């Protein structure tokens, strides 16, 4: 899902540009830098990537759009942080491959974020 979001946004740089243009440049800069990541709200996620894309992500995850926005707000800062380990966006990096390698540790760090209620 995150790989698809990156691909549709023009990679990491394209996605970050969307957030910067929407007035969240300070948050994006914190995700790229080696310091602490500033949080982003689910509403801000919805505003930047748009309801159509949030709905598509929700459908892929089998959750409602509000929950999808919440998950993106939790995961996206960490994903961008891990995809920019040296504090810069490397346009030559194989982000889909890197993302695949990150998934186990990201899922473990968030515990049951993806487990569906029974």
CSV table of C-alpha atoms in Angstrom, one decimal:
chain,number,residue,atom,x,y,z
A,1,UNK,CA,0.0,0.0,0.0
A,2,UNK,CA,2.8,2.4,0.9
A,3,UNK,CA,4.7,1.4,-2.2
A,4,UNK,CA,1.7,2.2,-4.3
A,5,UNK,CA,1.3,5.6,-2.6
A,6,UNK,CA,4.9,6.4,-3.3
A,7,UNK,CA,4.6,5.3,-6.9
A,8,UNK,CA,1.5,7.3,-7.6
A,9,UNK,CA,3.1,10.4,-6.0
A,10,UNK,CA,6.3,10.4,-8.0
A,11,UNK,CA,8.4,8.6,-5.4
A,12,UNK,CA,9.5,9.8,-2.0
A,13,UNK,CA,10.4,13.3,-3.3
A,14,UNK,CA,7.0,13.7,-5.1
A,15,UNK,CA,5.1,12.7,-2.0
A,16,UNK,CA,7.1,15.0,0.2
A,17,UNK,CA,6.6,17.8,-2.3
A,18,UNK,CA,2.8,17.3,-1.9
A,19,UNK,CA,3.1,17.7,1.9
A,20,UNK,CA,5.4,20.7,1.6
A,21,UNK,CA,3.0,22.5,-0.9
A,22,UNK,CA,0.1,21.9,1.6
A,23,UNK,CA,2.0,23.8,4.3
A,24,UNK,CA,3.6,20.8,6.1
A,25,UNK,CA,7.2,21.5,5.2
A,26,UNK,CA,8.4,21.6,8.8
A,27,UNK,CA,6.9,18.1,9.4
A,28,UNK,CA,8.4,16.7,6.2
A,29,UNK,CA,11.8,18.2,7.1
A,30,UNK,CA,11.7,16.5,10.5
A,31,UNK,CA,10.9,13.1,8.8
A,32,UNK,CA,13.9,13.4,6.5
A,33,UNK,CA,16.3,14.7,9.1
A,34,UNK,CA,18.1,12.5,11.6
A,35,UNK,CA,16.2,14.0,14.6
A,36,UNK,CA,12.8,13.3,16.0
A,37,UNK,CA,9.8,13.0,13.6
A,38,UNK,CA,7.0,15.6,14.0
A,39,UNK,CA,3.6,14.0,13.9
A,40,UNK,CA,0.9,14.6,11.3
A,41,UNK,CA,-2.8,14.2,11.9
A,42,UNK,CA,-5.2,11.9,10.0
A,43,UNK,CA,-7.0,15.0,8.8
A,44,UNK,CA,-3.8,16.5,7.4
A,45,UNK,CA,-3.1,13.1,5.6
A,46,UNK,CA,-6.6,13.3,4.1
A,47,UNK,CA,-6.0,16.9,3.0
A,48,UNK,CA,-2.7,16.2,1.3
A,49,UNK,CA,-3.3,12.9,-0.5
A,50,UNK,CA,-7.0,13.4,-1.0
A,51,UNK,CA,-10.1,11.4,-0.2
A,52,UNK,CA,-10.0,9.3,-3.3
A,53,UNK,CA,-6.5,8.0,-2.6
A,54,UNK,CA,-7.4,7.5,1.1
A,55,UNK,CA,-10.5,5.5,0.1
A,56,UNK,CA,-8.5,3.4,-2.3
A,57,UNK,CA,-5.9,2.6,0.5
A,58,UNK,CA,-8.7,1.9,2.9
A,59,UNK,CA,-10.2,-0.6,0.5
A,60,UNK,CA,-6.9,-2.3,0.0
A,61,UNK,CA,-6.4,-2.6,3.8
A,62,UNK,CA,-10.0,-3.6,4.4
A,63,UNK,CA,-10.6,-0.8,6.8
A,64,UNK,CA,-12.7,2.4,6.8
A,65,UNK,CA,-11.1,5.6,5.4
A,66,UNK,CA,-10.8,7.2,8.9
A,67,UNK,CA,-8.8,4.2,10.1
A,68,UNK,CA,-6.7,4.3,6.9
A,69,UNK,CA,-5.8,8.0,7.5
A,70,UNK,CA,-4.9,7.1,11.1
A,71,UNK,CA,-2.6,4.3,10.0
A,72,UNK,CA,-0.9,6.6,7.4
A,73,UNK,CA,-0.5,9.3,10.0
A,74,UNK,CA,1.3,6.7,12.2
A,75,UNK,CA,3.4,5.0,9.6
A,76,UNK,CA,4.3,7.7,7.0
A,77,UNK,CA,6.7,9.7,9.2
A,78,UNK,CA,8.5,6.5,10.2
A,79,UNK,CA,8.6,5.2,6.6
A,80,UNK,CA,10.0,8.5,5.2
A,81,UNK,CA,12.5,8.6,8.1
A,82,UNK,CA,13.7,5.1,7.2
A,83,UNK,CA,13.8,5.8,3.5
A,84,UNK,CA,16.1,8.8,4.1
A,85,UNK,CA,18.7,7.5,6.6
A,86,UNK,CA,21.3,10.1,5.8
A,87,UNK,CA,19.0,13.1,6.1
A,88,UNK,CA,18.4,13.4,2.4
A,89,UNK,CA,16.2,12.0,-0.3
A,90,UNK,CA,18.3,9.8,-2.6
A,91,UNK,CA,16.5,9.8,-6.0
A,92,UNK,CA,18.7,6.8,-7.1
A,93,UNK,CA,17.7,4.6,-4.1
A,94,UNK,CA,15.5,1.6,-4.7
A,95,UNK,CA,12.7,2.7,-2.4
A,96,UNK,CA,10.3,-0.2,-3.1
A,97,UNK,CA,13.0,-2.7,-2.3
A,98,UNK,CA,14.0,-0.7,0.8
A,99,UNK,CA,10.3,-0.5,1.8
A,100,UNK,CA,9.9,-4.3,1.5
A,101,UNK,CA,12.8,-4.8,3.9
A,102,UNK,CA,11.4,-2.3,6.4
A,103,UNK,CA,7.9,-3.8,6.7
A,104,UNK,CA,8.7,-6.5,9.3
A,105,UNK,CA,10.3,-4.0,11.7
A,106,UNK,CA,7.6,-1.3,11.1
A,107,UNK,CA,4.8,-3.8,11.8
A,108,UNK,CA,6.6,-5.1,14.9
A,109,UNK,CA,7.1,-1.5,16.2
A,110,UNK,CA,3.4,-0.7,15.9
A,111,UNK,CA,2.3,-4.0,17.4
A,112,UNK,CA,-1.3,-4.7,16.5
A,113,UNK,CA,-2.0,-1.7,14.4
A,114,UNK,CA,-3.1,-3.8,11.5
A,115,UNK,CA,-4.9,-6.5,13.5
A,116,UNK,CA,-8.6,-6.4,12.9
A,117,UNK,CA,-10.9,-6.3,15.9
A,118,UNK,CA,-12.7,-9.6,16.4
